[in-house]
Amino acid sequence: MRVHVVSDVHGNAADLAGAGDGADALICLGDLVLFLDYADHSRGIFPDLFGVENADRIVELRTARRFEEARELGRRLWAGLDRDAAILAAVRKQYTEMFAAFPTPTYATYGNVDIPRLWSEYARPGTTVLDGQRVELDGLVFGFVGGGLRSPMRTPFEISDEEYAAKVEALGEVDVLCTHIPPEVPELTYDTVARRFERGSRALLDAIHRIRPRYSLFGHVHQPLARRMRIGATECVNVGHFAATGRPWALEW
């Protein structure tokens, strides 16, 4: 059995269309939407609406952790516009392309920049969306937990630590933990380019110690200090920033 795993697709529909080639299934760990590309500030919903110069500025402020100034800039730019309608229209356009690119079968969960309520409209037969749920693939049980934890970035699908922990608990014992965010380990949560720690989950780390899955697979941190590490019996793997690499991570058994 061979499964390909991707995360942080962020608008890369062209490579997503071939991500399942040679595999029996594709797993997607979320973040299909591209709001702003931190490597290329001309790409994404934000620069499409407000131009590259404003994108440059907001990236500069966020990288410097000047979040309140970044939010103030955003408030000025959005003044007089229907923010929700503009973002929803752009996300719908991206979801049309992303979900059409998924091969069959695909098993997917949400990232922190996704809008879960829209997924049922775009997921075609052959794409199974899971959150706090399990699926068995050729003898291994895969458990999925989507979304991120609350942060200064205030992305669309951030939930409380308690709500996230409840979803992890609902999985029970699994062989492979599939999540968007990593367990709360400094080497796995620090982004070396953004120069900040992203939110990782203590509940995930506790589950790894408790149920000892074979793998913990995740994304979210685009340029992590460590891409993989072993915690007891569990191999923890950041499957990569698919938007930048266009390459899936492969699991075989």
PDB file of C-alpha atoms in Angstrom:
ATOM      1  CA  MET A   1       0.000   0.000   0.000  1.00  0.00           C
ATOM      2  CA  ARG A   2       1.275   3.460  -0.893  1.00  0.00           C
ATOM      3  CA  VAL A   3      -0.317   6.712   0.261  1.00  0.00           C
ATOM      4  CA  HIS A   4       0.792  10.210  -0.738  1.00  0.00           C
ATOM      5  CA  VAL A   5       0.354  13.010   1.815  1.00  0.00           C
ATOM      6  CA  VAL A   6       0.239  16.766   1.174  1.00  0.00           C
ATOM      7  CA  SER A   7      -0.354  19.835   3.308  1.00  0.00           C
ATOM      8  CA  ASP A   8      -0.386  23.602   2.812  1.00  0.00           C
ATOM      9  CA  VAL A   9      -1.443  23.423  -0.819  1.00  0.00           C
ATOM     10  CA  HIS A  10      -2.230  27.163  -0.862  1.00  0.00           C
ATOM     11  CA  GLY A  11      -3.557  27.415  -4.391  1.00  0.00           C
ATOM     12  CA  ASN A  12      -1.166  24.993  -6.109  1.00  0.00           C
ATOM     13  CA  ALA A  13      -3.838  23.199  -8.140  1.00  0.00           C
ATOM     14  CA  ALA A  14      -1.454  22.398 -10.994  1.00  0.00           C
ATOM     15  CA  ASP A  15       0.781  20.144  -8.887  1.00  0.00           C
ATOM     16  CA  LEU A  16      -2.117  18.865  -6.792  1.00  0.00           C
ATOM     17  CA  ALA A  17      -3.613  17.259  -9.903  1.00  0.00           C
ATOM     18  CA  GLY A  18      -0.622  14.883 -10.076  1.00  0.00           C
ATOM     19  CA  ALA A  19      -0.044  14.442  -6.345  1.00  0.00           C
ATOM     20  CA  GLY A  20      -1.740  11.051  -6.290  1.00  0.00           C
ATOM     21  CA  ASP A  21       0.152   9.599  -9.254  1.00  0.00           C
ATOM     22  CA  GLY A  22       1.577   6.186  -8.327  1.00  0.00           C
ATOM     23  CA  ALA A  23      -0.294   6.034  -5.030  1.00  0.00           C
ATOM     24  CA  ASP A  24      -3.324   4.073  -3.857  1.00  0.00           C
ATOM     25  CA  ALA A  25      -4.752   7.143  -2.087  1.00  0.00           C
ATOM     26  CA  LEU A  26      -4.046  10.805  -1.374  1.00  0.00           C
ATOM     27  CA  ILE A  27      -4.244  12.407   2.057  1.00  0.00           C
ATOM     28  CA  CYS A  28      -4.535  16.197   2.300  1.00  0.00           C
ATOM     29  CA  LEU A  29      -3.889  17.910   5.628  1.00  0.00           C
ATOM     30  CA  GLY A  30      -5.470  21.225   4.712  1.00  0.00           C
ATOM     31  CA  ASP A  31      -4.777  24.855   3.900  1.00  0.00           C
ATOM     32  CA  LEU A  32      -6.075  24.824   0.348  1.00  0.00           C
ATOM     33  CA  VAL A  33      -6.671  28.582   0.311  1.00  0.00           C
ATOM     34  CA  LEU A  34      -3.988  31.082  -0.685  1.00  0.00           C
ATOM     35  CA  PHE A  35      -4.667  34.377   1.056  1.00  0.00           C
ATOM     36  CA  LEU A  36      -1.114  35.723   0.813  1.00  0.00           C
ATOM     37  CA  ASP A  37       2.073  34.041  -0.405  1.00  0.00           C
ATOM     38  CA  TYR A  38       4.892  35.055   1.935  1.00  0.00           C
ATOM     39  CA  ALA A  39       7.485  34.038  -0.683  1.00  0.00           C
ATOM     40  CA  ASP A  40       5.808  35.808  -3.608  1.00  0.00           C
ATOM     41  CA  HIS A  41       3.728  38.743  -2.412  1.00  0.00           C
ATOM     42  CA  SER A  42       2.020  39.094  -5.791  1.00  0.00           C
ATOM     43  CA  ARG A  43       0.045  35.861  -5.280  1.00  0.00           C
ATOM     44  CA  GLY A  44      -3.123  35.418  -3.277  1.00  0.00           C
ATOM     45  CA  ILE A  45      -6.429  37.006  -2.360  1.00  0.00           C
ATOM     46  CA  PHE A  46      -4.849  39.936  -0.501  1.00  0.00           C
ATOM     47  CA  PRO A  47      -2.604  41.265  -3.318  1.00  0.00           C
ATOM     48  CA  ASP A  48      -5.362  40.662  -5.871  1.00  0.00           C
ATOM     49  CA  LEU A  49      -7.542  43.053  -3.887  1.00  0.00           C
ATOM     50  CA  PHE A  50      -5.014  45.573  -2.533  1.00  0.00           C
ATOM     51  CA  GLY A  51      -1.841  45.340  -4.626  1.00  0.00           C
ATOM     52  CA  VAL A  52       1.685  44.114  -4.031  1.00  0.00           C
ATOM     53  CA  GLU A  53       2.904  47.161  -2.079  1.00  0.00           C
ATOM     54  CA  ASN A  54       0.277  46.637   0.611  1.00  0.00           C
ATOM     55  CA  ALA A  55       1.082  42.934   0.628  1.00  0.00           C
ATOM     56  CA  ASP A  56       4.773  43.757   1.138  1.00  0.00           C
ATOM     57  CA  ARG A  57       3.880  46.003   4.065  1.00  0.00           C
ATOM     58  CA  ILE A  58       1.575  43.574   5.850  1.00  0.00           C
ATOM     59  CA  VAL A  59       4.131  40.761   5.542  1.00  0.00           C
ATOM     60  CA  GLU A  60       6.787  43.075   6.969  1.00  0.00           C
ATOM     61  CA  LEU A  61       4.585  43.928   9.961  1.00  0.00           C
ATOM     62  CA  ARG A  62       3.567  40.338  10.659  1.00  0.00           C
ATOM     63  CA  THR A  63       7.142  39.076  10.382  1.00  0.00           C
ATOM     64  CA  ALA A  64       8.171  41.705  12.911  1.00  0.00           C
ATOM     65  CA  ARG A  65       5.298  40.507  15.146  1.00  0.00           C
ATOM     66  CA  ARG A  66       3.699  43.931  14.965  1.00  0.00           C
ATOM     67  CA  PHE A  67       0.277  42.316  14.753  1.00  0.00           C
ATOM     68  CA  GLU A  68      -1.790  45.269  15.925  1.00  0.00           C
ATOM     69  CA  GLU A  69      -0.219  47.517  13.258  1.00  0.00           C
ATOM     70  CA  ALA A  70      -0.918  44.825  10.662  1.00  0.00           C
ATOM     71  CA  ARG A  71      -4.544  44.644  11.787  1.00  0.00           C
ATOM     72  CA  GLU A  72      -4.843  48.450  11.626  1.00  0.00           C
ATOM     73  CA  LEU A  73      -3.502  48.421   8.060  1.00  0.00           C
ATOM     74  CA  GLY A  74      -6.046  45.737   7.224  1.00  0.00           C
ATOM     75  CA  ARG A  75      -8.879  47.769   8.737  1.00  0.00           C
ATOM     76  CA  ARG A  76      -7.949  50.795   6.622  1.00  0.00           C
ATOM     77  CA  LEU A  77      -7.762  48.759   3.431  1.00  0.00           C
ATOM     78  CA  TRP A  78     -11.068  46.995   4.032  1.00  0.00           C
ATOM     79  CA  ALA A  79     -12.928  50.190   4.992  1.00  0.00           C
ATOM     80  CA  GLY A  80     -15.913  50.632   2.703  1.00  0.00           C
ATOM     81  CA  LEU A  81     -15.652  47.118   1.271  1.00  0.00           C
ATOM     82  CA  ASP A  82     -17.726  44.042   2.056  1.00  0.00           C
ATOM     83  CA  ARG A  83     -14.874  41.964   3.418  1.00  0.00           C
ATOM     84  CA  ASP A  84     -16.830  38.750   3.919  1.00  0.00           C
ATOM     85  CA  ALA A  85     -18.339  38.812   0.427  1.00  0.00           C
ATOM     86  CA  ALA A  86     -15.006  39.549  -1.273  1.00  0.00           C
ATOM     87  CA  ILE A  87     -13.141  36.799   0.573  1.00  0.00           C
ATOM     88  CA  LEU A  88     -15.953  34.296   0.103  1.00  0.00           C
ATOM     89  CA  ALA A  89     -16.034  34.857  -3.658  1.00  0.00           C
ATOM     90  CA  ALA A  90     -12.250  34.438  -3.933  1.00  0.00           C
ATOM     91  CA  VAL A  91     -12.229  31.317  -1.736  1.00  0.00           C
ATOM     92  CA  ARG A  92     -15.027  29.751  -3.763  1.00  0.00           C
ATOM     93  CA  LYS A  93     -13.012  30.273  -6.936  1.00  0.00           C
ATOM     94  CA  GLN A  94      -9.957  28.610  -5.372  1.00  0.00           C
ATOM     95  CA  TYR A  95     -11.995  25.715  -3.954  1.00  0.00           C
ATOM     96  CA  THR A  96     -13.475  25.008  -7.375  1.00  0.00           C
ATOM     97  CA  GLU A  97      -9.944  24.471  -8.713  1.00  0.00           C
ATOM     98  CA  MET A  98      -8.590  22.640  -5.663  1.00  0.00           C
ATOM     99  CA  PHE A  99     -11.334  20.064  -5.255  1.00  0.00           C
ATOM    100  CA  ALA A 100     -11.431  19.394  -8.990  1.00  0.00           C
ATOM    101  CA  ALA A 101      -7.730  18.485  -8.775  1.00  0.00           C
ATOM    102  CA  PHE A 102      -8.151  15.847  -6.038  1.00  0.00           C
ATOM    103  CA  PRO A 103      -7.694  12.269  -7.288  1.00  0.00           C
ATOM    104  CA  THR A 104      -9.892   9.373  -6.182  1.00  0.00           C
ATOM    105  CA  PRO A 105      -9.683   8.390  -3.400  1.00  0.00           C
ATOM    106  CA  THR A 106      -8.697  11.435  -1.344  1.00  0.00           C
ATOM    107  CA  TYR A 107      -9.002  11.741   2.432  1.00  0.00           C
ATOM    108  CA  ALA A 108      -8.836  15.364   3.582  1.00  0.00           C
ATOM    109  CA  THR A 109      -9.071  17.525   6.672  1.00  0.00           C
ATOM    110  CA  TYR A 110      -9.138  21.286   7.176  1.00  0.00           C
ATOM    111  CA  GLY A 111      -6.264  23.699   7.713  1.00  0.00           C
ATOM    112  CA  ASN A 112      -6.422  26.871   9.761  1.00  0.00           C
ATOM    113  CA  VAL A 113      -6.965  29.082   6.695  1.00  0.00           C
ATOM    114  CA  ASP A 114      -9.791  26.937   5.320  1.00  0.00           C
ATOM    115  CA  ILE A 115     -13.536  27.547   5.609  1.00  0.00           C
ATOM    116  CA  PRO A 116     -15.009  24.172   6.630  1.00  0.00           C
ATOM    117  CA  ARG A 117     -18.666  25.030   5.951  1.00  0.00           C
ATOM    118  CA  LEU A 118     -17.897  25.311   2.229  1.00  0.00           C
ATOM    119  CA  TRP A 119     -16.190  21.947   1.811  1.00  0.00           C
ATOM    120  CA  SER A 120     -19.385  19.911   1.496  1.00  0.00           C
ATOM    121  CA  GLU A 121     -20.305  21.982  -1.548  1.00  0.00           C
ATOM    122  CA  TYR A 122     -17.085  21.143  -3.395  1.00  0.00           C
ATOM    123  CA  ALA A 123     -16.080  17.650  -2.230  1.00  0.00           C
ATOM    124  CA  ARG A 124     -16.930  15.288  -5.062  1.00  0.00           C
ATOM    125  CA  PRO A 125     -17.569  11.525  -4.804  1.00  0.00           C
ATOM    126  CA  GLY A 126     -14.190   9.986  -4.024  1.00  0.00           C
ATOM    127  CA  THR A 127     -13.165  12.776  -1.611  1.00  0.00           C
ATOM    128  CA  THR A 128     -13.826  11.989   2.055  1.00  0.00           C
ATOM    129  CA  VAL A 129     -13.616  14.871   4.538  1.00  0.00           C
ATOM    130  CA  LEU A 130     -12.728  13.862   8.121  1.00  0.00           C
ATOM    131  CA  ASP A 131     -12.341  15.871  11.333  1.00  0.00           C
ATOM    132  CA  GLY A 132     -12.190  14.082  14.666  1.00  0.00           C
ATOM    133  CA  GLN A 133     -12.829  10.896  12.692  1.00  0.00           C
ATOM    134  CA  ARG A 134     -11.035   7.706  11.607  1.00  0.00           C
ATOM    135  CA  VAL A 135     -10.674   5.624   8.471  1.00  0.00           C
ATOM    136  CA  GLU A 136      -8.990   2.256   7.937  1.00  0.00           C
ATOM    137  CA  LEU A 137      -6.701   1.837   4.935  1.00  0.00           C
ATOM    138  CA  ASP A 138      -5.325  -1.639   4.288  1.00  0.00           C
ATOM    139  CA  GLY A 139      -5.097  -2.576   7.953  1.00  0.00           C
ATOM    140  CA  LEU A 140      -3.902   0.765   9.383  1.00  0.00           C
ATOM    141  CA  VAL A 141      -6.229   3.150  11.220  1.00  0.00           C
ATOM    142  CA  PHE A 142      -5.793   6.817  10.277  1.00  0.00           C
ATOM    143  CA  GLY A 143      -7.215   9.506  12.572  1.00  0.00           C
ATOM    144  CA  PHE A 144      -7.844  13.051  11.317  1.00  0.00           C
ATOM    145  CA  VAL A 145      -8.036  16.338  13.222  1.00  0.00           C
ATOM    146  CA  GLY A 146      -8.418  19.568  11.264  1.00  0.00           C
ATOM    147  CA  GLY A 147      -7.956  23.261  11.961  1.00  0.00           C
ATOM    148  CA  GLY A 148      -5.536  25.250  14.065  1.00  0.00           C
ATOM    149  CA  LEU A 149      -5.372  26.795  17.532  1.00  0.00           C
ATOM    150  CA  ARG A 150      -6.133  30.417  18.311  1.00  0.00           C
ATOM    151  CA  SER A 151      -3.253  32.748  17.473  1.00  0.00           C
ATOM    152  CA  PRO A 152      -2.477  36.434  16.823  1.00  0.00           C
ATOM    153  CA  MET A 153      -2.916  35.711  13.089  1.00  0.00           C
ATOM    154  CA  ARG A 154      -6.684  35.180  13.567  1.00  0.00           C
ATOM    155  CA  THR A 155      -7.046  32.866  10.587  1.00  0.00           C
ATOM    156  CA  PRO A 156     -10.525  31.536   9.681  1.00  0.00           C
ATOM    157  CA  PHE A 157     -10.496  28.100  11.347  1.00  0.00           C
ATOM    158  CA  GLU A 158      -8.849  28.548  14.721  1.00  0.00           C
ATOM    159  CA  ILE A 159     -10.467  26.861  17.713  1.00  0.00           C
ATOM    160  CA  SER A 160      -9.816  26.668  21.449  1.00  0.00           C
ATOM    161  CA  ASP A 161      -7.306  24.242  22.943  1.00  0.00           C
ATOM    162  CA  GLU A 162     -10.192  22.469  24.693  1.00  0.00           C
ATOM    163  CA  GLU A 163     -12.204  21.971  21.506  1.00  0.00           C
ATOM    164  CA  TYR A 164      -9.129  20.716  19.686  1.00  0.00           C
ATOM    165  CA  ALA A 165      -8.269  18.311  22.507  1.00  0.00           C
ATOM    166  CA  ALA A 166     -11.800  16.892  22.395  1.00  0.00           C
ATOM    167  CA  LYS A 167     -11.370  16.032  18.718  1.00  0.00           C
ATOM    168  CA  VAL A 168      -8.052  14.321  19.424  1.00  0.00           C
ATOM    169  CA  GLU A 169      -9.639  12.366  22.276  1.00  0.00           C
ATOM    170  CA  ALA A 170     -12.523  11.274  20.029  1.00  0.00           C
ATOM    171  CA  LEU A 171     -10.115   9.423  17.742  1.00  0.00           C
ATOM    172  CA  GLY A 172      -9.181   6.758  20.272  1.00  0.00           C
ATOM    173  CA  GLU A 173      -6.225   4.565  19.355  1.00  0.00           C
ATOM    174  CA  VAL A 174      -4.920   5.041  15.811  1.00  0.00           C
ATOM    175  CA  ASP A 175      -1.879   3.934  13.846  1.00  0.00           C
ATOM    176  CA  VAL A 176      -1.408   7.254  12.038  1.00  0.00           C
ATOM    177  CA  LEU A 177      -2.323  10.699  13.407  1.00  0.00           C
ATOM    178  CA  CYS A 178      -3.145  13.064  10.524  1.00  0.00           C
ATOM    179  CA  THR A 179      -3.408  16.721  11.554  1.00  0.00           C
ATOM    180  CA  HIS A 180      -2.809  20.133  10.078  1.00  0.00           C
ATOM    181  CA  ILE A 181      -0.791  21.471  13.001  1.00  0.00           C
ATOM    182  CA  PRO A 182       2.154  19.708  14.704  1.00  0.00           C
ATOM    183  CA  PRO A 183       2.416  18.487  18.281  1.00  0.00           C
ATOM    184  CA  GLU A 184       3.730  21.107  20.692  1.00  0.00           C
ATOM    185  CA  VAL A 185       7.467  20.515  20.299  1.00  0.00           C
ATOM    186  CA  PRO A 186       9.742  23.557  19.756  1.00  0.00           C
ATOM    187  CA  GLU A 187      11.771  21.977  16.945  1.00  0.00           C
ATOM    188  CA  LEU A 188       8.567  21.155  15.059  1.00  0.00           C
ATOM    189  CA  THR A 189       6.747  24.462  15.617  1.00  0.00           C
ATOM    190  CA  TYR A 190       9.502  27.013  14.920  1.00  0.00           C
ATOM    191  CA  ASP A 191       9.489  28.535  11.422  1.00  0.00           C
ATOM    192  CA  THR A 192      13.055  29.494  10.492  1.00  0.00           C
ATOM    193  CA  VAL A 193      12.017  31.995   7.809  1.00  0.00           C
ATOM    194  CA  ALA A 194       9.112  33.687   9.585  1.00  0.00           C
ATOM    195  CA  ARG A 195      11.301  33.578  12.726  1.00  0.00           C
ATOM    196  CA  ARG A 196       8.485  32.670  15.078  1.00  0.00           C
ATOM    197  CA  PHE A 197       6.878  29.732  16.815  1.00  0.00           C
ATOM    198  CA  GLU A 198       3.580  28.589  15.320  1.00  0.00           C
ATOM    199  CA  ARG A 199       0.900  27.061  17.518  1.00  0.00           C
ATOM    200  CA  GLY A 200       1.367  23.353  18.135  1.00  0.00           C
ATOM    201  CA  SER A 201      -0.965  21.128  20.122  1.00  0.00           C
ATOM    202  CA  ARG A 202      -0.226  19.844  23.615  1.00  0.00           C
ATOM    203  CA  ALA A 203      -3.167  17.435  23.212  1.00  0.00           C
ATOM    204  CA  LEU A 204      -1.471  15.897  20.174  1.00  0.00           C
ATOM    205  CA  LEU A 205       1.779  15.492  22.084  1.00  0.00           C
ATOM    206  CA  ASP A 206      -0.071  13.865  24.976  1.00  0.00           C
ATOM    207  CA  ALA A 207      -1.825  11.497  22.561  1.00  0.00           C
ATOM    208  CA  ILE A 208       1.497  10.519  21.006  1.00  0.00           C
ATOM    209  CA  HIS A 209       2.845   9.573  24.437  1.00  0.00           C
ATOM    210  CA  ARG A 210      -0.374   7.794  25.391  1.00  0.00           C
ATOM    211  CA  ILE A 211      -1.394   5.791  22.296  1.00  0.00           C
ATOM    212  CA  ARG A 212       2.025   5.516  20.603  1.00  0.00           C
ATOM    213  CA  PRO A 213       0.914   5.699  16.947  1.00  0.00           C
ATOM    214  CA  ARG A 214       3.366   4.656  14.260  1.00  0.00           C
ATOM    215  CA  TYR A 215       3.266   8.099  12.653  1.00  0.00           C
ATOM    216  CA  SER A 216       2.197  11.650  13.386  1.00  0.00           C
ATOM    217  CA  LEU A 217       1.814  13.492  10.067  1.00  0.00           C
ATOM    218  CA  PHE A 218       1.219  17.251   9.827  1.00  0.00           C
ATOM    219  CA  GLY A 219       2.111  20.473   8.004  1.00  0.00           C
ATOM    220  CA  HIS A 220       1.346  24.112   8.933  1.00  0.00           C
ATOM    221  CA  VAL A 221       4.959  25.164   9.634  1.00  0.00           C
ATOM    222  CA  HIS A 222       6.356  25.946   6.191  1.00  0.00           C
ATOM    223  CA  GLN A 223      10.082  26.042   7.054  1.00  0.00           C
ATOM    224  CA  PRO A 224      10.422  24.063  10.297  1.00  0.00           C
ATOM    225  CA  LEU A 225      13.586  23.795  12.341  1.00  0.00           C
ATOM    226  CA  ALA A 226      13.138  20.002  12.202  1.00  0.00           C
ATOM    227  CA  ARG A 227      11.127  18.254   9.498  1.00  0.00           C
ATOM    228  CA  ARG A 228      10.933  14.980  11.381  1.00  0.00           C
ATOM    229  CA  MET A 229      11.794  13.549  14.752  1.00  0.00           C
ATOM    230  CA  ARG A 230      10.988  10.473  16.812  1.00  0.00           C
ATOM    231  CA  ILE A 231       8.992  10.727  20.018  1.00  0.00           C
ATOM    232  CA  GLY A 232       9.092   7.332  21.664  1.00  0.00           C
ATOM    233  CA  ALA A 233       7.596   4.857  19.203  1.00  0.00           C
ATOM    234  CA  THR A 234       6.176   7.589  16.935  1.00  0.00           C
ATOM    235  CA  GLU A 235       7.803   9.057  13.839  1.00  0.00           C
ATOM    236  CA  CYS A 236       6.688  12.701  13.623  1.00  0.00           C
ATOM    237  CA  VAL A 237       6.842  14.075  10.077  1.00  0.00           C
ATOM    238  CA  ASN A 238       6.166  17.498   8.607  1.00  0.00           C
ATOM    239  CA  VAL A 239       5.037  16.372   5.137  1.00  0.00           C
ATOM    240  CA  GLY A 240       6.196  19.623   3.546  1.00  0.00           C
ATOM    241  CA  HIS A 241       5.000  22.936   2.143  1.00  0.00           C
ATOM    242  CA  PHE A 242       3.283  21.600  -0.981  1.00  0.00           C
ATOM    243  CA  ALA A 243       2.623  25.057  -2.415  1.00  0.00           C
ATOM    244  CA  ALA A 244       6.378  25.565  -2.723  1.00  0.00           C
ATOM    245  CA  THR A 245       7.627  22.060  -3.524  1.00  0.00           C
ATOM    246  CA  GLY A 246       4.782  20.483  -5.479  1.00  0.00           C
ATOM    247  CA  ARG A 247       5.900  17.119  -4.084  1.00  0.00           C
ATOM    248  CA  PRO A 248       3.890  14.803  -1.815  1.00  0.00           C
ATOM    249  CA  TRP A 249       5.349  12.787   1.054  1.00  0.00           C
ATOM    250  CA  ALA A 250       4.972   9.025   0.606  1.00  0.00           C
ATOM    251  CA  LEU A 251       4.007   6.404   3.188  1.00  0.00           C
ATOM    252  CA  GLU A 252       4.321   2.740   2.272  1.00  0.00           C
ATOM    253  CA  TRP A 253       3.489  -0.396   4.231  1.00  0.00           C
TER     254      TRP A 253
END
